[in-house]
């Protein structure tokens, strides 16, 4: 595969995007890769390359570029308070729309687009699937389903669930202290009021970030299983 850092215009703002794709590929299925709170670092770039090796045009945008650089923070609470909490959901939706537009003009098939995201990006995956019903599938890895609402983040995933039409697969850890299982159950109830055919897989022995192979939270067997389920889900829905 080939990979590089490109830039995409989003409403007059230049967004750096890590791109990976098969060499010489045309009319490729597209996957948007949305990062954890730590931004587009080596692990997220590696995930994009893994998708490229499966035949995808993978785009991992720097959705924090207006607010700051997450790599400069050493404290997770400071990172969340000073940077992540200041990123408007509407801005993220706009930037992901811009990625879809770019992909359609640069070798991607606009009729075969999926989104996947991790942690912070998992919540964004649910929201974007509601925002852009023309995408075909989503895979949300341990994204918050209930959050404190404010002017910048006015909705929760659970609130948008009944109106969702895009099928989203939720991959969650049973020991995730930040995402209680009762919120997963609430999300299932909310999804049952709609017709998106979304599903959950909960790994009982995993905690948060079980896919992050550069962190102590990594659980290899569950990560491998979840990766295969992710690919199968996208293919099932035509991406």
Coordinates of N, CA and C in Angstrom, one line a residue:
X1 N 0.8 -1.2 0.0 CA 0.0 0.0 0.0 C 0.9 1.2 0.0
X2 N 0.3 2.4 -0.3 CA 1.0 3.6 -0.3 C 0.3 4.5 0.8
X3 N 1.1 5.3 1.4 CA 0.6 6.2 2.5 C 1.3 7.5 2.5
X4 N 0.6 8.6 2.9 CA 1.2 9.9 3.0 C 0.3 10.8 3.8
X5 N 0.8 12.0 4.1 CA 0.1 13.0 4.8 C -0.4 14.0 3.7
X6 N -1.7 14.2 3.6 CA -2.3 15.1 2.7 C -3.0 16.2 3.5
X7 N -3.5 17.2 2.7 CA -4.4 18.2 3.4 C -5.7 18.3 2.6
X8 N -6.7 18.6 3.4 CA -8.1 18.7 2.9 C -8.6 20.0 3.4
X9 N -9.3 20.7 2.5 CA -10.0 22.0 2.9 C -11.3 21.7 3.6
X10 N -11.6 22.2 4.7 CA -12.9 22.1 5.4 C -13.3 23.5 5.8
X11 N -14.2 24.1 5.0 CA -14.7 25.4 5.3 C -13.7 26.4 5.5
X12 N -12.6 26.4 4.7 CA -11.5 27.3 4.7 C -10.4 27.0 5.7
X13 N -10.6 25.9 6.4 CA -9.5 25.4 7.4 C -8.8 24.2 6.7
X14 N -7.5 24.3 6.7 CA -6.7 23.2 6.2 C -6.6 22.1 7.2
X15 N -7.0 20.9 6.9 CA -7.0 19.7 7.8 C -5.9 18.7 7.3
X16 N -4.9 18.4 8.1 CA -4.0 17.4 7.8 C -4.7 16.0 7.9
X17 N -4.5 15.2 6.9 CA -5.1 13.8 6.9 C -4.1 12.8 6.6
X18 N -4.0 11.7 7.4 CA -3.1 10.6 7.0 C -3.9 9.7 6.1
X19 N -3.4 9.5 4.9 CA -4.0 8.7 3.9 C -3.2 7.4 3.6
X20 N -3.9 6.3 3.5 CA -3.3 5.0 3.1 C -4.3 4.3 2.1
X21 N -3.7 3.7 1.1 CA -4.5 3.0 0.1 C -3.7 2.1 -0.7
X22 N -4.3 1.1 -1.4 CA -3.6 0.2 -2.3 C -3.0 1.0 -3.4
X23 N -1.8 0.7 -3.8 CA -1.1 1.4 -4.9 C -1.9 1.2 -6.2
X24 N -2.2 2.4 -6.8 CA -2.8 2.4 -8.1 C -4.3 2.0 -8.1
X25 N -4.9 2.0 -6.9 CA -6.3 1.6 -6.8 C -7.2 2.7 -7.2
X26 N -8.3 2.3 -7.8 CA -9.4 3.2 -8.3 C -10.7 2.8 -7.8
X27 N -11.7 3.7 -7.6 CA -13.0 3.4 -7.2 C -13.0 2.5 -5.9
X28 N -12.2 2.9 -5.0 CA -12.0 2.1 -3.8 C -13.0 2.3 -2.7
X29 N -13.4 1.3 -1.9 CA -14.2 1.5 -0.7 C -13.4 2.4 0.2
X30 N -14.1 3.3 0.9 CA -13.5 4.3 1.8 C -13.8 4.0 3.2
X31 N -12.8 4.2 4.1 CA -13.1 4.1 5.5 C -12.5 5.4 6.2
X32 N -13.3 6.1 7.0 CA -12.8 7.2 7.8 C -12.4 6.6 9.1
X33 N -11.1 6.9 9.5 CA -10.6 6.4 10.8 C -10.5 7.5 11.8
X34 N -11.3 7.5 12.9 CA -11.3 8.6 13.8 C -10.5 8.2 15.1
X35 N -9.6 9.0 15.5 CA -8.6 8.7 16.5 C -9.2 8.7 17.9
X36 N -8.4 8.2 18.8 CA -8.6 8.4 20.2 C -8.4 9.8 20.6
X37 N -8.4 10.1 21.9 CA -8.2 11.5 22.4 C -6.7 11.9 22.0
X38 N -5.9 11.0 21.7 CA -4.4 11.3 21.5 C -4.1 11.8 20.1
X39 N -5.2 11.8 19.2 CA -5.0 12.3 17.9 C -4.4 11.3 16.9
X40 N -4.0 11.8 15.8 CA -3.5 10.9 14.7 C -2.0 10.6 14.9
X41 N -1.7 9.7 15.8 CA -0.3 9.3 16.0 C 0.1 8.0 15.3
X42 N 1.2 7.4 15.6 CA 1.7 6.2 14.9 C 0.7 5.1 14.9
X43 N 0.0 4.9 16.0 CA -0.9 3.7 16.1 C -2.1 4.0 15.1
X44 N -2.7 5.2 15.0 CA -3.8 5.4 14.1 C -3.3 5.3 12.7
X45 N -2.1 5.8 12.4 CA -1.6 5.7 11.0 C -1.4 4.2 10.7
X46 N -1.0 3.4 11.6 CA -0.9 1.9 11.4 C -2.2 1.3 11.1
X47 N -3.3 1.7 11.8 CA -4.6 1.2 11.6 C -5.0 1.5 10.1
X48 N -4.8 2.8 9.7 CA -5.1 3.2 8.4 C -4.4 2.3 7.3
X49 N -3.1 2.0 7.6 CA -2.4 1.1 6.7 C -3.0 -0.3 6.7
X50 N -3.4 -0.8 7.8 CA -4.0 -2.1 7.8 C -5.3 -2.2 7.0
X51 N -6.1 -1.1 7.0 CA -7.3 -1.0 6.1 C -6.8 -1.0 4.6
X52 N -5.8 -0.2 4.4 CA -5.3 -0.1 3.0 C -4.9 -1.5 2.4
X53 N -4.3 -2.3 3.3 CA -3.9 -3.7 2.9 C -5.1 -4.6 2.6
X54 N -6.3 -4.2 3.2 CA -7.5 -4.9 2.9 C -8.3 -4.3 1.7
X55 N -7.7 -3.3 1.0 CA -8.3 -2.8 -0.2 C -9.0 -1.5 0.0
X56 N -8.9 -0.8 1.1 CA -9.6 0.4 1.4 C -8.7 1.7 1.1
X57 N -9.4 2.7 0.7 CA -8.8 4.1 0.9 C -9.2 4.5 2.3
X58 N -8.2 4.6 3.1 CA -8.4 5.0 4.5 C -7.9 6.4 4.8
X59 N -8.7 7.2 5.4 CA -8.4 8.6 5.8 C -8.5 8.8 7.3
X60 N -7.4 9.2 7.9 CA -7.4 9.5 9.3 C -7.2 11.0 9.5
X61 N -8.2 11.8 9.7 CA -8.0 13.3 9.7 C -7.6 13.8 11.1
X62 N -6.8 14.9 11.1 CA -6.5 15.5 12.4 C -7.7 16.5 12.7
X63 N -8.6 16.0 13.5 CA -9.8 16.7 13.9 C -9.6 17.7 15.0
X64 N -8.3 17.8 15.5 CA -8.0 18.7 16.6 C -7.2 19.9 16.1
X65 N -7.0 20.0 14.8 CA -6.0 21.0 14.3 C -6.3 22.4 14.7
X66 N -7.5 22.8 14.8 CA -7.9 24.2 15.2 C -7.6 24.4 16.7
X67 N -7.8 23.4 17.5 CA -7.7 23.6 18.9 C -6.4 23.4 19.6
X68 N -5.5 22.6 18.9 CA -4.2 22.3 19.5 C -3.6 21.0 19.1
X69 N -2.5 20.7 19.7 CA -1.7 19.5 19.4 C -1.7 18.5 20.6
X70 N -2.5 17.4 20.5 CA -2.6 16.5 21.7 C -1.2 15.9 22.1
X71 N -0.3 15.8 21.2 CA 1.0 15.2 21.6 C 1.8 16.1 22.5
X72 N 1.4 17.3 22.7 CA 2.2 18.2 23.7 C 1.7 18.0 25.1
X73 N 0.7 17.2 25.3 CA 0.2 17.0 26.7 C 0.8 15.7 27.3
X74 N 1.1 15.8 28.6 CA 1.6 14.6 29.3 C 0.5 14.1 30.3
X75 N -0.5 14.9 30.6 CA -1.5 14.6 31.5 C -2.8 14.4 30.7
X76 N -3.4 13.2 30.9 CA -4.7 12.9 30.2 C -5.8 13.9 30.7
X77 N -6.0 14.1 32.0 CA -7.0 15.1 32.4 C -6.8 16.4 31.8
X78 N -5.6 16.9 31.7 CA -5.3 18.2 31.1 C -5.7 18.2 29.6
X79 N -5.3 17.1 29.0 CA -5.6 17.0 27.5 C -7.1 17.1 27.3
X80 N -7.9 16.4 28.1 CA -9.3 16.4 28.0 C -9.9 17.8 28.3
X81 N -9.4 18.3 29.4 CA -10.0 19.6 29.8 C -9.6 20.8 28.9
X82 N -8.4 20.8 28.5 CA -7.8 22.0 27.7 C -8.0 21.9 26.2
X83 N -8.1 20.6 25.7 CA -8.2 20.5 24.2 C -9.5 19.8 23.8
X84 N -9.6 18.5 24.2 CA -10.7 17.7 23.7 C -12.1 18.2 24.0
X85 N -12.2 18.8 25.2 CA -13.6 19.3 25.6 C -13.9 20.5 24.8
X86 N -13.0 21.1 24.1 CA -13.2 22.4 23.4 C -13.5 22.2 21.9
X87 N -13.7 20.9 21.5 CA -13.9 20.6 20.1 C -15.4 20.4 19.8
X88 N -16.0 21.3 19.0 CA -17.4 21.2 18.8 C -17.8 19.9 17.9
X89 N -18.8 19.2 18.3 CA -19.3 18.1 17.4 C -19.5 18.6 16.0
X90 N -20.1 19.8 15.9 CA -20.5 20.2 14.5 C -19.2 20.4 13.6
X91 N -18.2 20.9 14.3 CA -16.9 21.0 13.5 C -16.4 19.7 13.0
X92 N -16.5 18.7 13.9 CA -16.0 17.3 13.5 C -16.9 16.8 12.4
X93 N -18.2 17.0 12.5 CA -19.1 16.5 11.4 C -18.7 17.2 10.1
X94 N -18.4 18.4 10.1 CA -18.0 19.2 8.9 C -16.7 18.6 8.3
X95 N -15.7 18.4 9.2 CA -14.5 17.9 8.7 C -14.6 16.5 8.1
X96 N -15.4 15.6 8.7 CA -15.6 14.3 8.1 C -16.3 14.4 6.8
X97 N -17.3 15.3 6.7 CA -18.0 15.5 5.4 C -16.9 15.9 4.4
X98 N -16.0 16.8 4.7 CA -15.0 17.2 3.8 C -14.1 16.0 3.3
X99 N -13.8 15.1 4.3 CA -13.1 13.9 3.9 C -13.8 13.1 2.9
X100 N -15.1 12.9 3.1 CA -15.9 12.1 2.2 C -15.9 12.8 0.8
X101 N -16.0 14.1 0.7 CA -16.0 14.8 -0.5 C -14.7 14.7 -1.2
X102 N -13.6 14.7 -0.5 CA -12.3 14.6 -1.0 C -12.1 13.2 -1.6
X103 N -12.5 12.2 -0.8 CA -12.3 10.8 -1.3 C -13.1 10.5 -2.6
X104 N -14.2 11.1 -2.7 CA -15.0 10.9 -3.9 C -14.3 11.4 -5.2
X105 N -13.5 12.4 -5.0 CA -12.7 13.0 -6.1 C -11.3 12.5 -6.3
X106 N -10.9 11.6 -5.4 CA -9.5 11.1 -5.4 C -9.5 9.6 -5.3
X107 N -10.3 8.9 -6.1 CA -10.1 7.4 -6.2 C -11.1 6.6 -5.3
X108 N -11.9 7.3 -4.5 CA -12.8 6.6 -3.6 C -14.2 6.5 -4.2
X109 N -14.9 5.5 -3.8 CA -16.3 5.3 -4.3 C -17.2 5.9 -3.2
X110 N -17.9 7.0 -3.6 CA -18.7 7.7 -2.7 C -19.9 6.9 -2.2
X111 N -20.2 5.8 -2.9 CA -21.3 5.0 -2.5 C -20.9 3.8 -1.6
X112 N -19.6 3.8 -1.3 CA -19.1 2.7 -0.4 C -18.2 3.4 0.7
X113 N -18.8 4.0 1.7 CA -18.1 4.7 2.7 C -18.5 4.1 4.1
X114 N -17.5 3.8 4.9 CA -17.7 3.4 6.3 C -16.9 4.3 7.2
X115 N -17.2 4.3 8.5 CA -16.5 5.0 9.5 C -16.2 4.1 10.6
X116 N -15.0 4.2 11.2 CA -14.6 3.5 12.4 C -13.9 4.5 13.3
X117 N -14.0 4.3 14.6 CA -13.3 5.2 15.6 C -13.1 4.6 16.9
X118 N -12.2 5.1 17.6 CA -11.7 4.5 18.9 C -11.8 5.5 20.0
X119 N -12.4 5.1 21.2 CA -12.5 5.9 22.3 C -13.3 7.2 22.0
X120 N -12.6 8.3 22.0 CA -13.3 9.6 21.5 C -13.9 9.4 20.2
X121 N -13.1 8.7 19.3 CA -13.6 8.5 17.9 C -14.8 7.5 17.9
X122 N -14.9 6.7 18.9 CA -16.0 5.7 18.9 C -17.3 6.5 19.1
X123 N -17.3 7.5 20.0 CA -18.5 8.3 20.1 C -18.8 9.1 18.8
X124 N -17.8 9.6 18.2 CA -17.9 10.3 17.0 C -18.5 9.4 15.9
X125 N -18.1 8.1 15.9 CA -18.7 7.2 14.9 C -20.2 7.1 15.0
X126 N -20.7 7.0 16.2 CA -22.2 6.9 16.3 C -22.8 8.2 15.8
X127 N -22.2 9.4 16.2 CA -22.8 10.7 15.8 C -22.7 10.9 14.3
X128 N -21.6 10.5 13.7 CA -21.5 10.7 12.3 C -22.4 9.8 11.5
X129 N -22.6 8.6 12.0 CA -23.6 7.7 11.3 C -25.0 8.3 11.3
X130 N -25.3 9.1 12.3 CA -26.6 9.8 12.4 C -26.6 11.0 11.5
X131 N -25.4 11.7 11.5 CA -25.3 13.0 10.7 C -25.3 12.7 9.2
X132 N -24.7 11.6 8.8 CA -24.5 11.4 7.3 C -25.1 10.0 7.0
X133 N -26.4 9.9 6.8 CA -27.1 8.6 6.5 C -26.7 8.0 5.2
X134 N -25.9 8.7 4.3 CA -25.5 8.1 3.1 C -24.3 7.1 3.2
X135 N -23.6 7.2 4.4 CA -22.6 6.2 4.6 C -23.2 4.8 4.8
X136 N -22.5 3.8 4.6 CA -23.1 2.4 4.6 C -22.9 1.7 5.9
X137 N -21.9 2.0 6.7 CA -21.7 1.2 7.9 C -20.7 2.0 8.9
X138 N -20.8 1.7 10.1 CA -19.9 2.2 11.1 C -19.5 1.1 12.1
X139 N -18.3 1.3 12.7 CA -17.8 0.4 13.7 C -17.2 1.3 14.8
X140 N -17.9 1.3 16.0 CA -17.5 2.1 17.1 C -16.8 1.3 18.2
X141 N -15.6 1.6 18.4 CA -14.8 0.9 19.4 C -14.8 1.7 20.7
X142 N -15.5 1.2 21.8 CA -15.5 1.7 23.1 C -15.6 3.2 23.2
X143 N -16.6 3.8 22.4 CA -16.9 5.2 22.5 C -18.0 5.4 23.5
X144 N -17.9 6.6 24.2 CA -19.0 6.9 25.2 C -20.3 7.0 24.6
X145 N -21.3 6.4 25.3 CA -22.7 6.4 24.8 C -23.5 7.4 25.5
X146 N -23.1 7.9 26.7 CA -23.7 8.9 27.5 C -22.6 9.9 27.9
X147 N -22.8 11.2 27.7 CA -21.8 12.1 28.1 C -22.4 13.4 28.7
X148 N -21.7 14.2 29.4 CA -22.2 15.4 29.9 C -22.4 16.4 28.7
X149 N -23.6 16.8 28.5 CA -24.0 17.7 27.4 C -23.6 19.1 27.6
X150 N -23.2 19.8 26.6 CA -23.0 21.3 26.7 C -23.2 21.9 25.3
X151 N -22.9 23.1 25.1 CA -23.1 23.8 23.8 C -22.3 23.2 22.7
X152 N -21.1 22.7 23.0 CA -20.2 22.2 22.0 C -20.5 20.7 21.7
X153 N -20.9 20.0 22.7 CA -21.3 18.5 22.5 C -22.8 18.4 23.0
X154 N -23.7 18.8 22.2 CA -25.1 18.9 22.6 C -25.9 17.6 22.6
X155 N -25.3 16.5 22.1 CA -26.0 15.3 22.0 C -25.2 14.1 22.5
X156 N -25.9 13.1 22.9 CA -25.3 11.8 23.3 C -25.6 10.8 22.2
X157 N -24.8 9.7 22.2 CA -25.0 8.7 21.2 C -26.4 8.0 21.5
X158 N -26.7 7.8 22.7 CA -28.0 7.2 23.1 C -29.2 8.0 22.6
X159 N -29.1 9.3 22.6 CA -30.2 10.2 22.1 C -30.4 10.0 20.6
X160 N -29.3 9.8 19.8 CA -29.5 9.8 18.4 C -29.9 8.3 17.9
X161 N -29.8 7.4 18.8 CA -29.9 6.0 18.4 C -31.3 5.6 17.8
X162 N -32.4 6.1 18.3 CA -33.7 5.7 17.7 C -33.8 6.1 16.2
X163 N -33.2 7.2 15.8 CA -33.3 7.7 14.5 C -32.2 7.2 13.5
X164 N -31.3 6.4 14.1 CA -30.2 6.0 13.3 C -30.7 5.0 12.2
X165 N -30.1 5.2 10.9 CA -30.5 4.3 9.8 C -29.2 3.6 9.4
X166 N -28.0 4.0 9.7 CA -26.8 3.4 9.3 C -26.5 2.3 10.3
X167 N -26.2 1.0 9.9 CA -25.9 0.0 10.8 C -24.5 0.2 11.5
X168 N -24.5 0.3 12.8 CA -23.2 0.5 13.5 C -22.9 -0.7 14.4
X169 N -21.7 -1.2 14.4 CA -21.3 -2.3 15.3 C -20.5 -1.7 16.4
X170 N -21.0 -1.9 17.6 CA -20.3 -1.4 18.8 C -19.4 -2.5 19.4
X171 N -18.1 -2.2 19.6 CA -17.2 -3.2 20.1 C -16.7 -2.6 21.5
X172 N -17.1 -3.3 22.6 CA -16.9 -2.7 23.9 C -16.3 -3.7 24.9
X173 N -15.7 -3.2 25.9 CA -15.1 -4.0 26.9 C -16.0 -4.1 28.2
X174 N -16.2 -5.4 28.7 CA -17.0 -5.6 29.8 C -16.4 -5.0 31.1
X175 N -15.1 -4.8 31.1 CA -14.5 -4.2 32.3 C -14.1 -2.8 32.1
X176 N -14.7 -2.1 31.2 CA -14.4 -0.7 30.9 C -15.0 0.2 32.0
X177 N -14.2 0.7 32.8 CA -14.7 1.5 34.0 C -15.3 2.8 33.6
X178 N -14.9 3.3 32.4 CA -15.4 4.6 31.9 C -16.7 4.5 31.1
X179 N -17.1 3.3 30.7 CA -18.3 3.1 30.0 C -19.1 1.9 30.7
X180 N -19.9 2.3 31.7 CA -20.6 1.2 32.4 C -21.5 0.4 31.5
X181 N -21.6 -0.9 31.8 CA -22.4 -1.8 31.0 C -23.9 -1.3 31.0
X182 N -24.4 -0.6 32.0 CA -25.8 -0.2 32.0 C -26.0 0.8 30.9
X183 N -24.9 1.6 30.5 CA -25.1 2.5 29.4 C -25.2 1.8 28.0
X184 N -24.5 0.6 28.0 CA -24.6 -0.2 26.8 C -26.0 -0.7 26.7
X185 N -26.5 -1.2 27.8 CA -27.9 -1.7 27.8 C -28.9 -0.6 27.4
X186 N -28.7 0.6 27.9 CA -29.6 1.7 27.5 C -29.5 2.0 26.1
X187 N -28.3 1.9 25.5 CA -28.1 2.1 24.1 C -28.8 1.1 23.3
X188 N -28.7 -0.2 23.7 CA -29.5 -1.3 23.0 C -31.0 -1.0 23.0
X189 N -31.5 -0.5 24.1 CA -32.9 -0.2 24.1 C -33.3 0.9 23.2
X190 N -32.4 1.9 23.2 CA -32.7 3.1 22.3 C -32.6 2.6 20.8
X191 N -31.6 1.8 20.5 CA -31.5 1.3 19.1 C -32.7 0.5 18.7
X192 N -33.2 -0.3 19.6 CA -34.4 -1.1 19.3 C -35.6 -0.4 18.9
X193 N -35.6 0.9 19.2 CA -36.8 1.8 18.8 C -36.6 2.2 17.3
X194 N -35.5 2.0 16.7 CA -35.2 2.3 15.3 C -35.0 1.1 14.5
X195 N -34.5 1.3 13.3 CA -34.3 0.2 12.3 C -32.9 0.2 11.7
X196 N -31.9 0.5 12.5 CA -30.6 0.6 11.9 C -29.9 -0.8 11.8
X197 N -30.4 -1.8 12.5 CA -29.8 -3.1 12.6 C -28.4 -3.0 13.3
X198 N -28.2 -2.0 14.1 CA -26.9 -1.9 14.8 C -26.8 -3.0 15.9
X199 N -25.6 -3.4 16.2 CA -25.4 -4.5 17.2 C -24.2 -4.2 18.1
X200 N -24.1 -4.9 19.2 CA -23.0 -4.8 20.1 C -22.3 -6.1 20.3
X201 N -21.0 -6.1 20.4 CA -20.2 -7.2 20.9 C -19.5 -6.7 22.2
X202 N -19.7 -7.3 23.3 CA -19.0 -6.9 24.5 C -18.1 -8.0 24.9
X203 N -16.8 -7.7 25.1 CA -15.8 -8.6 25.5 C -15.6 -8.6 27.0
X204 N -16.1 -9.7 27.7 CA -16.3 -9.6 29.1 C -14.9 -9.4 29.9
X205 N -13.8 -9.9 29.3 CA -12.6 -9.8 30.0 C -11.7 -8.6 29.7
X206 N -12.2 -7.8 28.7 CA -11.4 -6.6 28.3 C -11.9 -5.3 28.9
X207 N -11.0 -4.4 29.1 CA -11.4 -3.0 29.6 C -11.4 -2.1 28.4
X208 N -11.2 -0.8 28.7 CA -11.1 0.2 27.7 C -9.8 0.1 26.9
X209 N -9.9 0.4 25.6 CA -8.7 0.5 24.7 C -8.1 -0.9 24.5
X210 N -8.9 -1.9 24.5 CA -8.4 -3.3 24.3 C -7.7 -3.5 23.0
X211 N -8.0 -2.6 22.0 CA -7.4 -2.7 20.7 C -6.1 -2.0 20.6
X212 N -5.8 -1.1 21.5 CA -4.6 -0.3 21.4 C -3.3 -1.1 21.8
X213 N -2.6 -1.6 20.7 CA -1.5 -2.5 20.9 C -0.2 -1.9 21.4
X214 N -0.3 -0.6 21.7 CA 0.9 0.1 22.2 C 0.7 0.5 23.7
X215 N -0.5 0.0 24.3 CA -0.8 0.4 25.6 C -1.0 -0.9 26.5
X216 N -0.8 -0.8 27.8 CA -1.0 -2.0 28.6 C -2.4 -2.6 28.6
X217 N -3.4 -1.8 28.1 CA -4.8 -2.2 28.0 C -5.1 -3.2 26.9
X218 N -4.1 -3.4 26.0 CA -4.2 -4.3 24.9 C -4.5 -5.7 25.3
X219 N -5.6 -6.3 24.6 CA -5.9 -7.7 24.8 C -5.9 -8.3 23.4
X220 N -4.8 -9.1 23.1 CA -4.6 -9.5 21.8 C -5.7 -10.4 21.2
X221 N -6.2 -11.3 21.9 CA -7.2 -12.2 21.3 C -8.5 -11.5 21.0
X222 N -8.9 -10.6 21.9 CA -10.1 -9.9 21.7 C -9.9 -8.8 20.6
X223 N -8.8 -8.2 20.5 CA -8.5 -7.3 19.5 C -8.6 -7.9 18.1
X224 N -8.0 -9.1 18.0 CA -8.0 -9.8 16.7 C -9.4 -10.2 16.3
X225 N -10.2 -10.7 17.3 CA -11.6 -11.1 17.0 C -12.4 -9.9 16.5
X226 N -12.1 -8.8 17.3 CA -12.9 -7.5 16.9 C -12.5 -7.0 15.6
X227 N -11.2 -7.1 15.2 CA -10.8 -6.6 13.9 C -11.5 -7.4 12.8
X228 N -11.6 -8.7 13.0 CA -12.2 -9.5 12.0 C -13.7 -9.1 11.9
X229 N -14.3 -9.0 13.1 CA -15.8 -8.6 13.1 C -16.0 -7.2 12.4
X230 N -15.0 -6.3 12.6 CA -15.1 -5.0 11.9 C -15.1 -5.1 10.4
X231 N -14.1 -5.9 9.9 CA -14.0 -6.1 8.5 C -15.3 -6.8 7.9
X232 N -15.7 -7.8 8.6 CA -16.9 -8.5 8.2 C -18.2 -7.6 8.2
X233 N -18.3 -6.8 9.2 CA -19.4 -5.9 9.3 C -19.4 -4.9 8.1
X234 N -18.3 -4.3 7.8 CA -18.2 -3.4 6.6 C -18.6 -4.1 5.3
X235 N -18.0 -5.3 5.1 CA -18.3 -6.1 3.9 C -19.8 -6.5 3.8
X236 N -20.4 -6.8 5.0 CA -21.8 -7.2 5.0 C -22.7 -6.1 4.5
X237 N -22.3 -4.9 4.8 CA -23.1 -3.7 4.4 C -22.5 -3.0 3.1
X238 N -21.7 -3.7 2.4 CA -21.3 -3.2 1.1 C -20.1 -2.3 1.0
X239 N -19.3 -2.3 2.0 CA -18.1 -1.5 2.0 C -16.9 -2.4 2.1

